[in-house]
Coordinates of C-alpha atoms in Angstrom, one line a residue:
M1331 CA 199.0 146.9 -15.9
T1332 CA 202.7 147.9 -15.6
R1333 CA 203.8 151.4 -15.0
S1334 CA 205.3 151.7 -18.4
A1335 CA 202.0 150.7 -20.0
A1336 CA 199.9 152.9 -17.7
R1337 CA 201.8 156.0 -18.5
P1338 CA 200.7 156.2 -22.2
A1339 CA 197.1 155.6 -21.0
R1340 CA 197.2 158.5 -18.5
T1341 CA 198.8 160.7 -21.2
A1342 CA 196.0 159.8 -23.7
I1343 CA 193.3 160.4 -21.0
S1344 CA 194.8 163.7 -20.1
W1345 CA 195.0 164.7 -23.8
L1346 CA 191.4 163.8 -24.3
G1347 CA 190.3 165.7 -21.3
T1348 CA 192.2 168.9 -22.3
T1349 CA 190.9 168.6 -25.9
A1350 CA 187.3 168.0 -24.9
T1351 CA 187.3 171.3 -22.9
N1352 CA 189.1 173.3 -25.7
L1353 CA 186.7 175.8 -27.2
K1354 CA 188.0 175.2 -30.7
F1355 CA 187.6 171.5 -30.5
V1356 CA 184.0 171.9 -29.2
Q1357 CA 183.2 174.4 -32.0
A1358 CA 184.5 172.0 -34.6
L1359 CA 182.5 169.2 -33.2
K1360 CA 179.4 171.3 -33.2
A1361 CA 180.0 172.3 -36.8
A1362 CA 180.2 168.6 -37.8
V1363 CA 177.0 167.9 -36.0
A1364 CA 175.2 170.9 -37.6
V1365 CA 176.4 169.8 -41.1
A1366 CA 175.2 166.3 -40.6
I1367 CA 171.7 167.5 -39.4
A1368 CA 171.5 170.0 -42.3
W1369 CA 172.4 167.3 -44.9
S1370 CA 169.8 165.0 -43.5
V1371 CA 167.0 167.5 -43.3
A1372 CA 167.7 169.3 -46.6
P1373 CA 165.9 166.8 -48.9
L1374 CA 162.7 167.2 -46.9
L1375 CA 162.1 170.8 -48.0
P1376 CA 159.2 171.1 -50.5
G1377 CA 159.3 172.4 -54.0
V1378 CA 162.5 173.0 -56.0
A1379 CA 164.6 173.4 -52.8
D1380 CA 165.1 169.6 -52.6
E1381 CA 167.1 169.7 -55.8
Y1382 CA 169.9 171.7 -54.1
P1383 CA 170.5 170.0 -50.7
Y1384 CA 174.2 170.7 -50.8
Y1385 CA 173.6 174.3 -49.9
A1386 CA 172.2 173.4 -46.4
P1387 CA 175.5 172.1 -45.0
L1388 CA 177.1 175.3 -46.4
G1389 CA 174.6 177.4 -44.5
A1390 CA 175.4 175.5 -41.3
L1391 CA 179.1 176.1 -41.7
V1392 CA 178.8 179.9 -42.3
S1393 CA 176.7 180.3 -39.1
M1394 CA 179.4 178.6 -36.9
Y1395 CA 181.3 181.4 -35.2
P1396 CA 183.0 181.6 -31.8
T1397 CA 180.2 183.5 -30.1
L1398 CA 176.4 183.4 -30.4
M1399 CA 176.2 187.1 -31.3
S1400 CA 178.9 186.9 -34.0
S1401 CA 177.0 183.8 -35.4
V1402 CA 173.7 185.7 -35.6
R1403 CA 175.4 188.7 -37.0
N1404 CA 177.3 186.7 -39.6
A1405 CA 174.2 184.7 -40.5
L1406 CA 172.1 187.8 -41.2
Q1407 CA 174.9 189.4 -43.2
T1408 CA 175.3 186.2 -45.3
L1409 CA 171.6 186.1 -46.0
G1410 CA 171.7 189.8 -47.0
G1411 CA 174.6 189.1 -49.3
L1412 CA 172.7 186.2 -50.9
A1413 CA 169.7 188.4 -51.4
A1414 CA 171.8 191.1 -53.0
G1415 CA 173.5 188.7 -55.4
I1416 CA 170.1 187.2 -56.4
L1417 CA 168.7 190.7 -57.1
L1418 CA 171.8 191.5 -59.3
A1419 CA 171.1 188.4 -61.3
A1420 CA 167.4 189.1 -61.5
A1421 CA 168.2 192.6 -62.9
V1422 CA 170.3 191.0 -65.7
L1423 CA 167.5 188.5 -66.5
V1424 CA 164.8 191.2 -66.6
L1425 CA 166.8 193.9 -68.5
S1426 CA 168.9 191.7 -70.8
Q1427 CA 170.2 188.3 -71.4
P1428 CA 173.1 186.5 -69.6
N1429 CA 176.2 186.9 -71.7
V1430 CA 179.9 187.7 -71.2
F1431 CA 179.3 191.4 -70.8
T1432 CA 176.2 191.3 -68.5
I1433 CA 177.6 188.4 -66.3
S1434 CA 180.8 190.3 -65.9
L1435 CA 179.0 193.5 -65.1
A1436 CA 176.8 191.8 -62.5
V1437 CA 179.9 190.2 -60.8
G1438 CA 181.7 193.6 -60.9
I1439 CA 178.8 195.5 -59.3
G1440 CA 178.6 192.7 -56.7
A1441 CA 182.3 193.0 -55.9
V1442 CA 181.9 196.7 -55.5
I1443 CA 179.0 196.2 -53.0
A1444 CA 181.0 193.5 -51.2
A1445 CA 184.0 196.0 -50.9
T1446 CA 181.8 198.3 -48.8
G1447 CA 182.0 195.9 -45.9
W1448 CA 178.3 196.1 -45.1
F1449 CA 177.9 192.3 -45.4
G1450 CA 180.7 191.2 -43.1
P1451 CA 183.3 188.5 -43.7
N1452 CA 181.1 186.6 -46.1
R1453 CA 180.5 189.5 -48.4
E1454 CA 182.0 187.6 -51.3
Y1455 CA 178.8 185.7 -51.5
I1456 CA 177.3 188.7 -53.4
P1457 CA 179.3 188.4 -56.6
V1458 CA 179.5 184.5 -56.3
T1459 CA 175.7 184.2 -55.9
A1460 CA 175.1 186.5 -58.9
L1461 CA 177.5 184.3 -60.9
F1462 CA 175.9 181.0 -59.8
V1463 CA 172.3 182.2 -60.5
L1464 CA 173.3 183.3 -64.0
I1465 CA 175.5 180.4 -65.0
I1466 CA 174.3 177.4 -63.0
G1467 CA 170.7 178.5 -62.7
G1468 CA 170.5 179.4 -66.4
P1469 CA 167.0 179.0 -67.8
N1470 CA 165.8 177.9 -64.3
A1471 CA 167.3 180.8 -62.5
D1472 CA 164.2 181.5 -60.5
G1473 CA 163.9 178.0 -59.2
Y1474 CA 167.6 177.9 -58.5
S1475 CA 167.5 181.2 -56.6
I1476 CA 164.6 179.9 -54.4
G1477 CA 166.3 176.6 -53.7
Y1478 CA 169.7 178.2 -53.0
L1479 CA 168.2 180.8 -50.6
E1480 CA 165.9 178.3 -48.8
Q1481 CA 168.6 175.7 -48.3
M1482 CA 171.2 178.2 -47.1
S1483 CA 168.5 179.6 -44.7
L1484 CA 167.8 176.1 -43.4
G1485 CA 171.4 175.4 -42.8
I1486 CA 171.9 178.7 -41.0
V1487 CA 168.9 178.1 -38.7
I1488 CA 170.2 174.6 -37.9
G1489 CA 173.7 176.0 -37.2
L1490 CA 172.4 178.6 -34.9
A1491 CA 170.3 176.2 -33.1
V1492 CA 173.2 173.8 -32.5
N1493 CA 175.4 176.7 -31.4
L1494 CA 172.7 177.8 -28.9
L1495 CA 171.7 174.5 -27.5
V1496 CA 175.0 172.6 -27.3
L1497 CA 177.4 174.4 -24.9
P1498 CA 177.1 177.9 -26.3
P1499 CA 180.6 179.4 -26.2
L1500 CA 181.4 181.6 -23.3
A1501 CA 184.9 183.0 -23.2
L1502 CA 185.0 184.5 -19.7
D1503 CA 187.6 182.4 -18.1
A1504 CA 190.2 183.3 -20.7
V1505 CA 190.0 187.0 -19.7
G1506 CA 191.4 186.4 -16.2
R1507 CA 194.3 184.3 -17.6
Q1508 CA 195.1 186.9 -20.2
L1509 CA 195.1 189.8 -17.8
T1510 CA 197.4 187.9 -15.4
R1511 CA 199.7 187.0 -18.2
F1512 CA 199.8 190.7 -19.3
R1513 CA 200.6 191.8 -15.7
T1514 CA 203.3 189.2 -15.0
T1515 CA 204.9 189.9 -18.4
L1516 CA 205.2 193.6 -17.5
A1517 CA 206.6 192.7 -14.0
D1518 CA 209.1 190.2 -15.5
H1519 CA 210.2 192.9 -18.0
L1520 CA 210.8 195.4 -15.2
T1521 CA 212.7 192.8 -13.2
E1522 CA 215.0 192.0 -16.1
I1523 CA 215.8 195.7 -16.5
S1524 CA 216.4 196.0 -12.7
Q1525 CA 218.8 193.1 -12.9
A1526 CA 220.6 194.5 -15.9
L1527 CA 221.4 197.7 -14.0
T1528 CA 223.3 195.7 -11.4
E1529 CA 225.6 194.1 -14.0
D1530 CA 228.8 195.4 -15.3
W1531 CA 228.2 198.4 -17.7
P1532 CA 227.1 197.9 -20.4
P1533 CA 225.0 195.0 -19.3
E1534 CA 225.2 191.7 -21.1
H1535 CA 221.5 191.0 -21.2
S1536 CA 219.9 193.2 -23.8
D1537 CA 216.6 191.4 -24.6
W1538 CA 214.6 193.8 -22.6
S1539 CA 215.6 196.7 -24.9
T1540 CA 213.9 195.2 -27.9
R1541 CA 210.6 194.0 -26.3
N1542 CA 208.5 197.2 -26.6
L1543 CA 206.6 196.0 -29.6
A1544 CA 205.9 192.6 -28.0
L1545 CA 204.4 194.4 -25.0
V1546 CA 202.1 196.4 -27.3
K1547 CA 201.1 193.2 -29.2
L1548 CA 200.4 191.5 -25.9
G1549 CA 198.1 194.3 -24.9
R1550 CA 196.2 194.1 -28.1
E1551 CA 195.7 190.4 -27.7
V1552 CA 194.3 190.9 -24.2
R1553 CA 191.9 193.6 -25.5
V1554 CA 190.7 191.2 -28.3
A1555 CA 190.1 188.5 -25.6
L1556 CA 188.2 190.9 -23.5
L1557 CA 186.0 192.0 -26.4
N1558 CA 185.4 188.4 -27.4
A1559 CA 184.3 187.6 -23.8
D1560 CA 182.0 190.6 -23.8
D1561 CA 180.5 189.5 -27.1
S1562 CA 180.2 185.8 -26.0
R1563 CA 177.9 186.6 -23.1
K1564 CA 175.3 188.5 -25.2
G1565 CA 172.3 186.4 -25.7
N1566 CA 174.1 183.4 -24.0
P1567 CA 172.0 181.5 -21.5
R1568 CA 175.1 180.3 -19.8
A1569 CA 176.0 183.8 -18.9
R1570 CA 173.3 183.7 -16.2
F1571 CA 175.2 181.1 -14.3
H1572 CA 178.8 182.1 -15.1
R1573 CA 179.2 185.8 -14.2
R1574 CA 182.2 188.0 -14.4
N1575 CA 182.6 191.7 -13.8
L1576 CA 183.9 192.7 -17.3
S1577 CA 183.7 196.3 -16.4
A1578 CA 186.3 195.8 -13.8
D1579 CA 188.3 193.8 -16.3
Y1580 CA 188.2 196.8 -18.7
D1581 CA 189.5 199.0 -15.9
D1582 CA 192.3 196.6 -15.2
L1583 CA 193.2 196.5 -18.9
S1584 CA 193.2 200.3 -19.1
A1585 CA 195.6 200.4 -16.1
F1586 CA 197.9 197.9 -17.7
E1587 CA 197.9 199.8 -21.0
T1588 CA 198.9 202.9 -19.1
V1589 CA 201.7 200.9 -17.4
T1590 CA 202.8 199.6 -20.7
F1591 CA 203.2 203.1 -22.1
H1592 CA 205.5 204.2 -19.3
V1593 CA 207.4 200.9 -19.3
R1594 CA 208.1 201.4 -23.0
D1595 CA 209.2 205.0 -22.2
L1596 CA 211.7 204.0 -19.5
T1597 CA 212.9 201.1 -21.6
D1598 CA 213.8 203.5 -24.4
V1599 CA 215.5 205.9 -22.0
L1600 CA 217.6 203.2 -20.4
A1601 CA 218.5 201.8 -23.8
G1602 CA 219.7 205.3 -24.8
A1603 CA 221.8 205.4 -21.6
V1604 CA 223.4 202.0 -22.3
W1605 CA 223.9 201.8 -26.0
G1606 CA 223.1 205.4 -27.2
T1607 CA 220.0 204.4 -29.1
P1608 CA 217.4 205.5 -29.9
V1609 CA 218.6 208.7 -28.2
P1610 CA 222.1 209.0 -26.6
L1611 CA 221.8 209.6 -22.9
E1612 CA 223.8 209.2 -19.7
L1613 CA 222.9 207.6 -16.4
H1614 CA 225.0 208.6 -13.4
P1615 CA 226.8 205.4 -12.2
E1616 CA 226.1 206.1 -8.5
L1617 CA 222.3 206.3 -9.3
R1618 CA 222.0 202.9 -10.9
P1619 CA 221.5 201.0 -7.6
R1620 CA 218.6 203.3 -6.6
V1621 CA 217.1 203.1 -10.1
S1622 CA 217.4 199.3 -10.0
A1623 CA 215.8 199.1 -6.5
A1624 CA 212.9 201.3 -7.7
L1625 CA 212.2 199.2 -10.8
A1626 CA 212.5 195.9 -8.7
A1627 CA 209.9 197.3 -6.2
V1628 CA 207.5 198.3 -9.0
A1629 CA 207.9 194.8 -10.5
A1630 CA 207.1 193.2 -7.2
A1631 CA 204.1 195.5 -6.9
L1632 CA 202.8 194.4 -10.3
K1633 CA 203.4 190.7 -9.4
E1634 CA 201.4 191.0 -6.2
W1635 CA 198.8 193.4 -7.4
D1636 CA 195.3 192.5 -6.5
P1637 CA 192.4 194.9 -7.2
D1638 CA 190.3 193.2 -4.6
E1639 CA 192.6 194.3 -1.8
S1640 CA 192.5 198.0 -0.9
E1641 CA 195.9 198.0 0.8
Q1642 CA 199.0 196.1 -0.5
A1643 CA 202.4 196.2 1.1
A1644 CA 204.2 195.9 -2.3
I1645 CA 202.6 199.2 -3.4
T1646 CA 203.8 200.9 -0.2
E1647 CA 207.3 199.5 -0.7
A1648 CA 207.4 200.7 -4.3
D1649 CA 206.3 204.2 -3.2
A1650 CA 209.1 204.2 -0.6
A1651 CA 211.7 203.1 -3.3
V1652 CA 210.6 205.8 -5.6
E1653 CA 210.8 208.4 -2.8
A1654 CA 214.3 207.2 -1.9
L1655 CA 215.3 207.7 -5.6
M1656 CA 213.7 211.1 -5.7
A1657 CA 215.5 212.1 -2.4
E1658 CA 218.9 211.1 -3.8
L1659 CA 218.2 213.1 -7.0
D1660 CA 217.5 216.1 -4.8
E1661 CA 220.8 215.6 -2.9
R1662 CA 222.8 215.4 -6.1
R1663 CA 221.2 218.2 -8.1
D1664 CA 223.9 220.7 -7.1
T1665 CA 226.9 218.3 -7.6
A1666 CA 226.1 216.2 -10.6
P1667 CA 225.7 217.4 -14.2
I1668 CA 222.1 217.7 -15.2
T1669 CA 222.6 215.5 -18.3
S1670 CA 223.6 212.6 -16.1
M1671 CA 220.6 213.1 -13.8
A1672 CA 218.0 213.3 -16.6
V1673 CA 217.7 209.6 -17.1
A1674 CA 217.1 208.8 -13.5
S1675 CA 214.6 211.7 -13.2
S1676 CA 212.7 210.5 -16.3
I1677 CA 212.6 206.9 -14.9
A1678 CA 211.4 208.2 -11.5
M1679 CA 208.5 210.0 -13.1
D1680 CA 207.6 206.9 -15.2
V1681 CA 207.6 204.8 -12.1
K1682 CA 205.4 207.3 -10.2
R1683 CA 203.0 207.3 -13.1
I1684 CA 202.9 203.5 -13.2
L1685 CA 202.0 203.4 -9.5
A1686 CA 199.4 206.2 -10.1
A1687 CA 197.8 204.0 -12.8
L1688 CA 197.6 201.0 -10.5
R1689 CA 196.3 202.8 -7.4
P1690 CA 192.8 203.8 -8.5
R1691 CA 191.8 200.2 -8.9
L1692 CA 192.8 199.6 -5.3
E1693 CA 191.1 202.7 -3.9
G1694 CA 187.8 202.3 -5.7
P1695 CA 186.0 205.0 -7.6
E1696 CA 186.6 208.5 -6.6
E1697 CA 184.0 210.3 -4.5
P1698 CA 182.0 212.9 -6.6
F1699 CA 183.2 216.4 -6.0
D1700 CA 180.6 218.6 -4.4
A1701 CA 181.3 222.2 -5.3
P1702 CA 180.5 224.6 -2.4
A1703 CA 177.1 226.2 -2.7
E1704 CA 177.2 229.8 -3.8
P1705 CA 175.7 232.3 -1.5
P1706 CA 172.3 233.4 -2.5
V1707 CA 172.1 236.6 -4.5
R1708 CA 170.0 239.1 -2.7
P1709 CA 167.6 241.1 -4.9
P1710 CA 168.3 244.7 -5.0
S1711 CA 166.5 246.7 -2.4
S1712 CA 164.0 249.2 -3.8
S1713 CA 164.5 252.7 -2.4

């Protein structure tokens, strides 16, 4: 085989390997398997249920969610919604006859119940089930209701079984990648601001000044990934062999969210100093190198930050850079206008708070504070 012919083959193999390990692809494949099994088993149910085999594959589909716990939760909510819809239809059949008014009333009540959110994302099954029982079931509403509920239950059980037995999803690895992405994005943002301060004023690069909302969005995405990972290990047998300290991950995320708050603050302050928005401010020109050095040092500390190491040189260097900035602010407080010092002072405080947010994860939990024992109170002497 020539090199030109081997290259597409290697590309195809690489694509297949990446796709086969993709959680979404695996979930789609499992859904297809569950639907096939449900459709094959559905006609074997006794009684009237075998007349409605097409509801079993539907039940298998609604039970396929990214995590086992969410699959179980959604399955129970779906069955509850079906039962509520059947009860609404039964009330119409017992108290009246199906007609335009009673069917519309049942569907309307079902929609109101669905709007409460008690039955999860598949809450729309409540009015739909009531409608199907009254219109499709018709004179055989009781048999239709039984068959509908039994086939849906069968499909849900098959879907849950496939989800449990075939590579139950475990989203732990994504947490580390997302936290690293969050941390490096914050570091790159600070690096870009630091470089902008060394350019001719006003700086040409301005992307950093409009990235605050993107940082908030990224933080939310990381928190969602962490919540999904936490949910994916509940009831998952694979979690016994693939362990991760999610409690420490939550602490890391909390630290990065605090860092994001102060990064957004100093970004707004510097934008005000450069372009006068959102608040017109002034940065003393001779302070820009010190501010740039402090931001660059904090960016380096973020890039090299490792919670498993108690001492890190980058954190120490960032502390020194901030102290150098604070020292220069103290030297100039009697010679420079306070308005031109405010920006640098605000940034210095933001940087100190960023380092304070990162440091507890390196130093470990604080020791409990033991209050000094109070001296015993002597009982009054009796005279």
